[in-house]
PDB file of C-alpha atoms in Angstrom:
ATOM      1  CA  MET A   1      97.900 142.968  24.840  1.00 79.00           C
ATOM      2  CA  ARG A   2      99.928 141.661  27.766  1.00 82.00           C
ATOM      3  CA  ARG A   3      97.295 138.980  28.386  1.00 85.00           C
ATOM      4  CA  TRP A   4      97.388 138.040  24.634  1.00 83.00           C
ATOM      5  CA  LEU A   5     101.300 137.816  24.558  1.00 83.00           C
ATOM      6  CA  THR A   6     100.845 135.361  27.588  1.00 83.00           C
ATOM      7  CA  TYR A   7      98.381 133.020  26.430  1.00 86.00           C
ATOM      8  CA  LEU A   8      98.926 132.825  22.936  1.00 88.00           C
ATOM      9  CA  PRO A   9     102.218 131.038  23.136  1.00 87.00           C
ATOM     10  CA  LEU A  10     100.805 128.655  25.766  1.00 86.00           C
ATOM     11  CA  THR A  11      97.844 127.976  23.525  1.00 88.00           C
ATOM     12  CA  LEU A  12     100.363 127.231  20.423  1.00 88.00           C
ATOM     13  CA  LEU A  13     102.325 125.014  22.684  1.00 88.00           C
ATOM     14  CA  ALA A  14      99.351 123.016  24.020  1.00 86.00           C
ATOM     15  CA  VAL A  15      98.277 122.603  20.565  1.00 85.00           C
ATOM     16  CA  VAL A  16     101.739 121.186  19.343  1.00 87.00           C
ATOM     17  CA  PHE A  17     101.831 118.707  22.609  1.00 87.00           C
ATOM     18  CA  ALA A  18      98.170 117.818  21.639  1.00 87.00           C
ATOM     19  CA  PHE A  19      98.940 116.661  18.108  1.00 88.00           C
ATOM     20  CA  PRO A  20     100.212 113.080  19.013  1.00 90.00           C
ATOM     21  CA  VAL A  21      97.035 112.488  21.154  1.00 90.00           C
ATOM     22  CA  VAL A  22      94.871 113.731  18.533  1.00 91.00           C
ATOM     23  CA  PHE A  23      96.422 111.630  15.823  1.00 92.00           C
ATOM     24  CA  MET A  24      96.017 108.584  18.112  1.00 93.00           C
ATOM     25  CA  LEU A  25      92.441 109.149  18.532  1.00 93.00           C
ATOM     26  CA  VAL A  26      91.707 109.754  15.029  1.00 93.00           C
ATOM     27  CA  SER A  27      93.612 107.059  13.675  1.00 93.00           C
ATOM     28  CA  SER A  28      91.886 104.527  15.954  1.00 92.00           C
ATOM     29  CA  LEU A  29      88.777 105.083  13.901  1.00 93.00           C
ATOM     30  CA  LYS A  30      90.719 104.427  10.519  1.00 93.00           C
ATOM     31  CA  PRO A  31      91.783 101.293   8.845  1.00 92.00           C
ATOM     32  CA  ASP A  32      95.476 101.094   8.146  1.00 91.00           C
ATOM     33  CA  GLU A  33      95.078 101.783   4.586  1.00 91.00           C
ATOM     34  CA  GLN A  34      93.401 105.280   5.423  1.00 92.00           C
ATOM     35  CA  ILE A  35      95.826 105.949   7.908  1.00 91.00           C
ATOM     36  CA  PHE A  36      98.851 105.917   5.630  1.00 91.00           C
ATOM     37  CA  ALA A  37      96.742 107.436   2.916  1.00 90.00           C
ATOM     38  CA  ASP A  38      96.049 110.428   5.189  1.00 89.00           C
ATOM     39  CA  LEU A  39      99.669 110.783   6.624  1.00 87.00           C
ATOM     40  CA  GLY A  40     100.794 113.366   4.268  1.00 83.00           C
ATOM     41  CA  SER A  41      97.841 115.953   4.771  1.00 87.00           C
ATOM     42  CA  ALA A  42      95.839 117.565   7.702  1.00 87.00           C
ATOM     43  CA  LYS A  43      93.442 114.529   7.184  1.00 89.00           C
ATOM     44  CA  ALA A  44      95.521 112.809   9.592  1.00 88.00           C
ATOM     45  CA  PHE A  45      94.169 114.866  12.523  1.00 89.00           C
ATOM     46  CA  LEU A  46      90.473 114.864  11.143  1.00 90.00           C
ATOM     47  CA  PRO A  47      88.012 112.034  11.433  1.00 89.00           C
ATOM     48  CA  VAL A  48      87.117 111.924   7.688  1.00 88.00           C
ATOM     49  CA  GLY A  49      87.163 108.955   5.271  1.00 85.00           C
ATOM     50  CA  GLN A  50      86.459 105.432   6.306  1.00 88.00           C
ATOM     51  CA  VAL A  51      85.737 106.155   9.973  1.00 90.00           C
ATOM     52  CA  SER A  52      84.306 103.306  12.204  1.00 91.00           C
ATOM     53  CA  LEU A  53      84.679 101.584  15.580  1.00 91.00           C
ATOM     54  CA  ASP A  54      85.956  98.285  14.042  1.00 92.00           C
ATOM     55  CA  ASN A  55      89.510  98.853  15.424  1.00 92.00           C
ATOM     56  CA  TYR A  56      88.050  98.928  19.077  1.00 93.00           C
ATOM     57  CA  THR A  57      85.976  95.788  18.371  1.00 92.00           C
ATOM     58  CA  ALA A  58      88.976  93.951  17.031  1.00 91.00           C
ATOM     59  CA  VAL A  59      90.978  95.107  20.019  1.00 91.00           C
ATOM     60  CA  PHE A  60      88.921  92.912  22.415  1.00 91.00           C
ATOM     61  CA  GLU A  61      88.887  90.158  19.985  1.00 89.00           C
ATOM     62  CA  THR A  62      92.444  90.070  19.613  1.00 86.00           C
ATOM     63  CA  VAL A  63      93.783  90.413  23.134  1.00 88.00           C
ATOM     64  CA  PRO A  64      92.009  90.097  26.440  1.00 91.00           C
ATOM     65  CA  ALA A  65      91.779  94.153  26.732  1.00 90.00           C
ATOM     66  CA  GLY A  66      89.034  93.909  29.169  1.00 91.00           C
ATOM     67  CA  ARG A  67      90.868  91.926  31.634  1.00 93.00           C
ATOM     68  CA  PHE A  68      94.041  93.943  31.124  1.00 94.00           C
ATOM     69  CA  LEU A  69      92.051  97.087  31.975  1.00 93.00           C
ATOM     70  CA  LEU A  70      90.364  95.318  35.047  1.00 94.00           C
ATOM     71  CA  ASN A  71      93.729  94.285  36.507  1.00 95.00           C
ATOM     72  CA  SER A  72      95.249  97.974  35.947  1.00 94.00           C
ATOM     73  CA  ILE A  73      92.366  99.605  37.728  1.00 94.00           C
ATOM     74  CA  ILE A  74      92.596  97.011  40.742  1.00 95.00           C
ATOM     75  CA  VAL A  75      96.344  97.508  40.999  1.00 95.00           C
ATOM     76  CA  THR A  76      96.091 101.470  40.443  1.00 95.00           C
ATOM     77  CA  ALA A  77      93.240 102.050  42.989  1.00 95.00           C
ATOM     78  CA  ALA A  78      95.102  99.665  45.470  1.00 96.00           C
ATOM     79  CA  ILE A  79      98.377 101.488  45.125  1.00 96.00           C
ATOM     80  CA  VAL A  80      96.593 104.921  45.289  1.00 96.00           C
ATOM     81  CA  LEU A  81      94.394 104.169  48.325  1.00 96.00           C
ATOM     82  CA  LEU A  82      97.182 102.510  50.491  1.00 96.00           C
ATOM     83  CA  GLY A  83      99.796 105.130  49.146  1.00 96.00           C
ATOM     84  CA  LEU A  84      97.604 108.042  50.333  1.00 96.00           C
ATOM     85  CA  LEU A  85      97.055 106.593  53.787  1.00 96.00           C
ATOM     86  CA  VAL A  86     100.827 105.253  54.416  1.00 96.00           C
ATOM     87  CA  ASN A  87     102.645 108.359  52.925  1.00 96.00           C
ATOM     88  CA  SER A  88     100.391 110.822  54.358  1.00 95.00           C
ATOM     89  CA  MET A  89     100.873 109.413  57.906  1.00 95.00           C
ATOM     90  CA  ALA A  90     104.513 109.011  57.502  1.00 94.00           C
ATOM     91  CA  ALA A  91     104.793 112.597  56.311  1.00 94.00           C
ATOM     92  CA  PHE A  92     102.601 113.649  59.289  1.00 94.00           C
ATOM     93  CA  ALA A  93     104.852 112.154  61.628  1.00 92.00           C
ATOM     94  CA  LEU A  94     107.876 113.904  60.255  1.00 92.00           C
ATOM     95  CA  ALA A  95     106.085 117.200  59.996  1.00 90.00           C
ATOM     96  CA  ARG A  96     103.986 117.508  62.792  1.00 88.00           C
ATOM     97  CA  ILE A  97     105.446 115.441  65.597  1.00 85.00           C
ATOM     98  CA  ARG A  98     108.539 116.836  67.247  1.00 83.00           C
ATOM     99  CA  TRP A  99     111.273 114.180  67.741  1.00 83.00           C
ATOM    100  CA  ARG A 100     115.024 114.086  67.449  1.00 84.00           C
ATOM    101  CA  PHE A 101     115.601 112.191  64.401  1.00 87.00           C
ATOM    102  CA  ALA A 102     112.791 113.189  62.139  1.00 87.00           C
ATOM    103  CA  PRO A 103     115.211 115.692  59.796  1.00 88.00           C
ATOM    104  CA  ILE A 104     117.629 112.644  59.517  1.00 91.00           C
ATOM    105  CA  LEU A 105     114.794 110.342  58.458  1.00 91.00           C
ATOM    106  CA  LEU A 106     113.432 112.776  55.862  1.00 90.00           C
ATOM    107  CA  THR A 107     116.632 113.179  54.255  1.00 91.00           C
ATOM    108  CA  LEU A 108     116.996 109.497  53.887  1.00 92.00           C
ATOM    109  CA  VAL A 109     113.394 109.356  52.340  1.00 91.00           C
ATOM    110  CA  ILE A 110     114.525 112.040  49.891  1.00 90.00           C
ATOM    111  CA  ALA A 111     117.701 110.381  49.203  1.00 90.00           C
ATOM    112  CA  THR A 112     115.687 107.376  47.783  1.00 88.00           C
ATOM    113  CA  LEU A 113     114.582 109.607  44.918  1.00 88.00           C
ATOM    114  CA  VAL A 114     118.140 109.577  43.353  1.00 88.00           C
ATOM    115  CA  LEU A 115     118.021 105.724  42.824  1.00 85.00           C
ATOM    116  CA  PRO A 116     116.071 104.988  39.625  1.00 87.00           C
ATOM    117  CA  PHE A 117     113.868 102.037  39.749  1.00 87.00           C
ATOM    118  CA  GLU A 118     115.802 100.090  37.077  1.00 85.00           C
ATOM    119  CA  THR A 119     118.781  99.859  39.272  1.00 87.00           C
ATOM    120  CA  ILE A 120     117.086  97.879  41.897  1.00 88.00           C
ATOM    121  CA  ALA A 121     114.355  96.047  39.950  1.00 89.00           C
ATOM    122  CA  VAL A 122     116.402  92.742  39.413  1.00 89.00           C
ATOM    123  CA  PRO A 123     117.431  92.456  43.018  1.00 90.00           C
ATOM    124  CA  LEU A 124     113.896  93.043  44.058  1.00 90.00           C
ATOM    125  CA  VAL A 125     112.589  90.553  42.041  1.00 90.00           C
ATOM    126  CA  TYR A 126     115.173  88.091  43.789  1.00 89.00           C
ATOM    127  CA  TRP A 127     114.221  89.251  47.003  1.00 87.00           C
ATOM    128  CA  VAL A 128     110.408  89.020  46.545  1.00 87.00           C
ATOM    129  CA  SER A 129     110.778  85.567  44.938  1.00 84.00           C
ATOM    130  CA  LYS A 130     112.095  84.449  48.442  1.00 82.00           C
ATOM    131  CA  LEU A 131     109.276  85.809  50.627  1.00 79.00           C
ATOM    132  CA  PRO A 132     106.687  83.386  51.598  1.00 73.00           C
ATOM    133  CA  TRP A 133     103.156  84.370  51.988  1.00 68.00           C
ATOM    134  CA  ILE A 134     101.145  81.312  53.064  1.00 64.00           C
ATOM    135  CA  THR A 135     103.116  78.203  53.945  1.00 59.00           C
ATOM    136  CA  SER A 136     101.928  74.790  55.106  1.00 55.00           C
ATOM    137  CA  GLU A 137     102.937  71.299  54.954  1.00 58.00           C
ATOM    138  CA  GLY A 138     103.511  70.608  51.182  1.00 56.00           C
ATOM    139  CA  PHE A 139     101.854  73.919  50.152  1.00 56.00           C
ATOM    140  CA  GLU A 140     103.312  77.256  49.844  1.00 58.00           C
ATOM    141  CA  LEU A 141     101.905  80.230  48.001  1.00 69.00           C
ATOM    142  CA  GLY A 142     104.477  83.068  46.932  1.00 75.00           C
ATOM    143  CA  TRP A 143     104.427  86.553  45.664  1.00 84.00           C
ATOM    144  CA  LEU A 144     105.047  86.162  41.981  1.00 86.00           C
ATOM    145  CA  ASN A 145     102.056  86.059  39.528  1.00 87.00           C
ATOM    146  CA  THR A 146      99.819  87.766  42.122  1.00 88.00           C
ATOM    147  CA  TYR A 147      98.311  91.064  42.677  1.00 91.00           C
ATOM    148  CA  ARG A 148     100.141  91.961  45.828  1.00 90.00           C
ATOM    149  CA  VAL A 149     103.545  91.816  44.058  1.00 91.00           C
ATOM    150  CA  GLN A 150     102.306  94.538  41.878  1.00 93.00           C
ATOM    151  CA  ILE A 151     100.836  96.697  44.724  1.00 94.00           C
ATOM    152  CA  LEU A 152     102.980  96.456  47.729  1.00 91.00           C
ATOM    153  CA  PRO A 153     106.308  97.293  46.447  1.00 90.00           C
ATOM    154  CA  PHE A 154     105.085 100.664  45.499  1.00 93.00           C
ATOM    155  CA  VAL A 155     102.774 101.954  48.396  1.00 94.00           C
ATOM    156  CA  ALA A 156     105.547 103.900  50.230  1.00 93.00           C
ATOM    157  CA  ASN A 157     106.923 106.455  48.040  1.00 93.00           C
ATOM    158  CA  GLY A 158     109.536 109.208  48.862  1.00 92.00           C
ATOM    159  CA  PHE A 159     108.252 111.776  46.482  1.00 92.00           C
ATOM    160  CA  SER A 160     104.618 111.419  47.931  1.00 93.00           C
ATOM    161  CA  ILE A 161     106.043 111.658  51.565  1.00 94.00           C
ATOM    162  CA  PHE A 162     108.028 114.670  50.556  1.00 92.00           C
ATOM    163  CA  LEU A 163     104.817 116.349  49.103  1.00 91.00           C
ATOM    164  CA  PHE A 164     102.634 115.816  52.066  1.00 93.00           C
ATOM    165  CA  HIS A 165     105.267 116.819  54.385  1.00 92.00           C
ATOM    166  CA  GLN A 166     105.830 120.254  52.237  1.00 90.00           C
ATOM    167  CA  HIS A 167     102.196 120.742  52.769  1.00 90.00           C
ATOM    168  CA  PHE A 168     101.652 119.656  56.236  1.00 91.00           C
ATOM    169  CA  LYS A 169     104.449 122.161  57.111  1.00 90.00           C
ATOM    170  CA  THR A 170     102.010 125.107  56.098  1.00 88.00           C
ATOM    171  CA  ILE A 171      99.281 124.105  58.404  1.00 89.00           C
ATOM    172  CA  PRO A 172      99.513 126.326  61.760  1.00 90.00           C
ATOM    173  CA  THR A 173     100.801 124.290  64.586  1.00 87.00           C
ATOM    174  CA  GLU A 174      98.591 126.269  66.737  1.00 89.00           C
ATOM    175  CA  LEU A 175      95.705 123.861  65.350  1.00 90.00           C
ATOM    176  CA  ASP A 176      97.372 120.882  66.883  1.00 88.00           C
ATOM    177  CA  GLU A 177      97.886 122.766  70.304  1.00 88.00           C
ATOM    178  CA  ALA A 178      94.119 123.519  70.247  1.00 90.00           C
ATOM    179  CA  ALA A 179      93.152 119.939  69.407  1.00 90.00           C
ATOM    180  CA  ARG A 180      95.368 118.607  72.122  1.00 89.00           C
ATOM    181  CA  ILE A 181      93.847 120.795  74.421  1.00 89.00           C
ATOM    182  CA  ASP A 182      90.401 119.382  73.537  1.00 86.00           C
ATOM    183  CA  GLY A 183      91.868 115.998  74.380  1.00 88.00           C
ATOM    184  CA  CYS A 184      92.921 114.548  70.733  1.00 88.00           C
ATOM    185  CA  GLY A 185      95.695 112.489  70.294  1.00 90.00           C
ATOM    186  CA  TRP A 186      97.985 112.435  67.248  1.00 90.00           C
ATOM    187  CA  LEU A 187      95.838 110.212  65.323  1.00 91.00           C
ATOM    188  CA  SER A 188      92.789 112.381  66.001  1.00 92.00           C
ATOM    189  CA  ILE A 189      94.842 115.255  64.954  1.00 92.00           C
ATOM    190  CA  TYR A 190      96.009 113.760  61.783  1.00 93.00           C
ATOM    191  CA  ARG A 191      92.268 112.609  61.152  1.00 92.00           C
ATOM    192  CA  ARG A 192      90.149 115.567  62.292  1.00 91.00           C
ATOM    193  CA  VAL A 193      92.651 118.741  61.633  1.00 91.00           C
ATOM    194  CA  VAL A 194      95.193 117.747  59.067  1.00 92.00           C
ATOM    195  CA  VAL A 195      93.378 115.646  56.774  1.00 92.00           C
ATOM    196  CA  PRO A 196      90.237 117.993  56.046  1.00 91.00           C
ATOM    197  CA  LEU A 197      92.871 120.822  55.253  1.00 89.00           C
ATOM    198  CA  SER A 198      94.853 118.741  52.840  1.00 89.00           C
ATOM    199  CA  GLY A 199      92.476 117.903  50.155  1.00 87.00           C
ATOM    200  CA  PRO A 200      94.521 119.368  47.153  1.00 86.00           C
ATOM    201  CA  ALA A 201      97.702 117.504  48.640  1.00 89.00           C
ATOM    202  CA  PHE A 202      95.710 114.346  48.487  1.00 92.00           C
ATOM    203  CA  ALA A 203      94.487 114.951  44.984  1.00 89.00           C
ATOM    204  CA  THR A 204      97.876 115.802  43.842  1.00 88.00           C
ATOM    205  CA  VAL A 205      99.566 112.923  45.364  1.00 92.00           C
ATOM    206  CA  GLY A 206      96.838 110.625  44.181  1.00 91.00           C
ATOM    207  CA  LEU A 207      97.231 111.677  40.655  1.00 90.00           C
ATOM    208  CA  LEU A 208     101.138 111.594  40.750  1.00 90.00           C
ATOM    209  CA  THR A 209     100.759 108.056  42.201  1.00 93.00           C
ATOM    210  CA  ALA A 210      98.023 106.836  39.727  1.00 93.00           C
ATOM    211  CA  MET A 211     100.009 107.687  36.430  1.00 91.00           C
ATOM    212  CA  PRO A 212     103.103 105.623  37.052  1.00 92.00           C
ATOM    213  CA  ALA A 213     100.974 102.700  38.544  1.00 94.00           C
ATOM    214  CA  TRP A 214      98.627 102.897  35.454  1.00 94.00           C
ATOM    215  CA  ASN A 215     101.706 102.840  33.199  1.00 92.00           C
ATOM    216  CA  SER A 216     103.835 100.374  34.833  1.00 92.00           C
ATOM    217  CA  TYR A 217     105.474  97.779  32.373  1.00 92.00           C
ATOM    218  CA  LEU A 218     108.793  96.820  33.394  1.00 91.00           C
ATOM    219  CA  TRP A 219     107.810  95.466  36.827  1.00 93.00           C
ATOM    220  CA  PRO A 220     104.948  93.379  35.718  1.00 93.00           C
ATOM    221  CA  LEU A 221     106.699  92.050  32.873  1.00 91.00           C
ATOM    222  CA  MET A 222     109.328  90.681  35.303  1.00 91.00           C
ATOM    223  CA  THR A 223     107.065  89.220  37.823  1.00 91.00           C
ATOM    224  CA  VAL A 224     103.646  88.296  36.422  1.00 91.00           C
ATOM    225  CA  GLN A 225     103.736  85.571  33.579  1.00 88.00           C
ATOM    226  CA  ASP A 226      99.786  84.705  34.188  1.00 88.00           C
ATOM    227  CA  GLU A 227      97.793  86.660  31.611  1.00 87.00           C
ATOM    228  CA  ASP A 228      94.824  86.956  33.785  1.00 91.00           C
ATOM    229  CA  LEU A 229      97.004  89.024  36.008  1.00 92.00           C
ATOM    230  CA  ARG A 230      98.576  91.398  33.622  1.00 92.00           C
ATOM    231  CA  PRO A 231      98.037  95.207  33.330  1.00 93.00           C
ATOM    232  CA  VAL A 232      97.299  97.213  30.260  1.00 92.00           C
ATOM    233  CA  LEU A 233     100.755  98.127  29.007  1.00 91.00           C
ATOM    234  CA  ILE A 234     101.918  94.488  28.776  1.00 91.00           C
ATOM    235  CA  GLY A 235      99.074  94.103  26.379  1.00 87.00           C
ATOM    236  CA  VAL A 236     100.890  96.313  23.641  1.00 87.00           C
ATOM    237  CA  GLN A 237     103.458  93.833  23.072  1.00 85.00           C
ATOM    238  CA  TYR A 238     100.670  91.193  22.065  1.00 85.00           C
ATOM    239  CA  PHE A 239     100.047  93.433  19.033  1.00 83.00           C
ATOM    240  CA  PHE A 240     103.511  92.868  17.709  1.00 80.00           C
ATOM    241  CA  GLN A 241     103.651  89.260  18.324  1.00 77.00           C
ATOM    242  CA  LEU A 242     100.903  89.159  15.461  1.00 67.00           C
ATOM    243  CA  ASP A 243     100.470  90.806  12.121  1.00 75.00           C
ATOM    244  CA  ILE A 244     100.647  94.496  13.152  1.00 80.00           C
ATOM    245  CA  ALA A 245      97.678  96.383  12.712  1.00 86.00           C
ATOM    246  CA  TRP A 246      98.155  99.952  13.292  1.00 90.00           C
ATOM    247  CA  GLY A 247      94.558 101.094  13.829  1.00 91.00           C
ATOM    248  CA  GLN A 248      94.182  98.344  16.497  1.00 92.00           C
ATOM    249  CA  ILE A 249      97.193  99.618  18.077  1.00 92.00           C
ATOM    250  CA  MET A 250      96.025 103.113  18.016  1.00 93.00           C
ATOM    251  CA  ALA A 251      92.540 101.912  19.351  1.00 93.00           C
ATOM    252  CA  TYR A 252      94.186 100.046  22.335  1.00 93.00           C
ATOM    253  CA  SER A 253      96.485 102.934  23.059  1.00 92.00           C
ATOM    254  CA  SER A 254      93.563 105.186  23.207  1.00 93.00           C
ATOM    255  CA  LEU A 255      91.730 102.791  25.594  1.00 92.00           C
ATOM    256  CA  ILE A 256      94.644 102.752  27.937  1.00 92.00           C
ATOM    257  CA  THR A 257      95.064 106.772  27.641  1.00 91.00           C
ATOM    258  CA  ILE A 258      91.560 107.895  27.996  1.00 89.00           C
ATOM    259  CA  PRO A 259      91.310 107.186  31.660  1.00 87.00           C
ATOM    260  CA  VAL A 260      94.471 108.930  32.479  1.00 87.00           C
ATOM    261  CA  LEU A 261      93.234 112.080  30.585  1.00 86.00           C
ATOM    262  CA  ILE A 262      90.116 111.924  32.394  1.00 87.00           C
ATOM    263  CA  LEU A 263      91.806 111.564  35.948  1.00 85.00           C
ATOM    264  CA  PHE A 264      93.817 114.484  35.213  1.00 83.00           C
ATOM    265  CA  PHE A 265      91.004 116.738  33.858  1.00 83.00           C
ATOM    266  CA  VAL A 266      88.911 115.962  36.985  1.00 82.00           C
ATOM    267  CA  PHE A 267      91.840 116.834  39.427  1.00 78.00           C
ATOM    268  CA  GLN A 268      93.644 119.621  37.446  1.00 76.00           C
ATOM    269  CA  ARG A 269      92.356 122.344  39.685  1.00 76.00           C
ATOM    270  CA  ALA A 270      93.540 120.548  43.091  1.00 71.00           C
ATOM    271  CA  PHE A 271      96.761 119.539  41.300  1.00 68.00           C
ATOM    272  CA  ILE A 272      97.552 123.370  40.258  1.00 71.00           C
ATOM    273  CA  ALA A 273      96.493 124.648  43.455  1.00 68.00           C
ATOM    274  CA  SER A 274      98.750 122.199  45.457  1.00 64.00           C
ATOM    275  CA  ILE A 275     101.858 122.656  43.535  1.00 61.00           C
ATOM    276  CA  ALA A 276     101.533 126.449  43.633  1.00 59.00           C
ATOM    277  CA  ASP A 277     100.812 126.601  47.252  1.00 59.00           C
ATOM    278  CA  THR A 278     103.083 123.917  48.629  1.00 50.00           C
ATOM    279  CA  GLY A 279     105.049 122.109  46.186  1.00 45.00           C
ATOM    280  CA  LEU A 280     107.616 124.757  45.738  1.00 44.00           C
ATOM    281  CA  LYS A 281     108.038 125.975  49.100  1.00 46.00           C
ATOM    282  CA  GLY A 282     111.159 124.770  51.197  1.00 42.00           C
TER     283      GLY A 282
END
């Protein structure tokens, strides 16, 4: 009875939260007339009636969806891989290496979480536009309209450093001392001792980094005007510039949502384990 009282409310809550996703997936298979006809009944959540993949075909004919998906995959993968390396090494230095200003620096890193990105977006665009990349006589290649302007500003992340720091603090320092006796330096300790014991933390940080990178909208809208470099969320506004076809919008939304769902389901065990073991410890 206790188990039923625990899992039944959780199941009902999961079903409620799943309704919008189910509606989106089902509606992506129907024409607009069928979508509006089914709104007043349970058919809105069932793949019945005029079901086909025409909306998905129309999406690729209406907007360069394949290019948008590829751009988001490139940007997200680069942010995640570089972020895991940079943030984990920064957290390792703050958590495992004893030096005087480590607590102060960690406090400053956590303080960056107070500022929402929207408050610094405009100044950041200004400074990014002033940064040179390749400069020679009569030729200058800047940062705007590039992949790097979508990647490099988001590699270092205060929340990722904090999560890694919390996990690294739970690893016994005796392992570091044993490794140093064997002749390992700090880089070897990081690579051979800490990283192999931090799989759940890396999976959690990777997942939490990938989701905002994949869902990035404001920053690419401000810094990327070239259609060949824009990510998936920018493509949503293309459908509202034309005759609005809700079936196609649902199909495009499904295309950009399914990769996130797959990523979460693949890493959910590691995510839950990391949060339970380290994320809530002070």
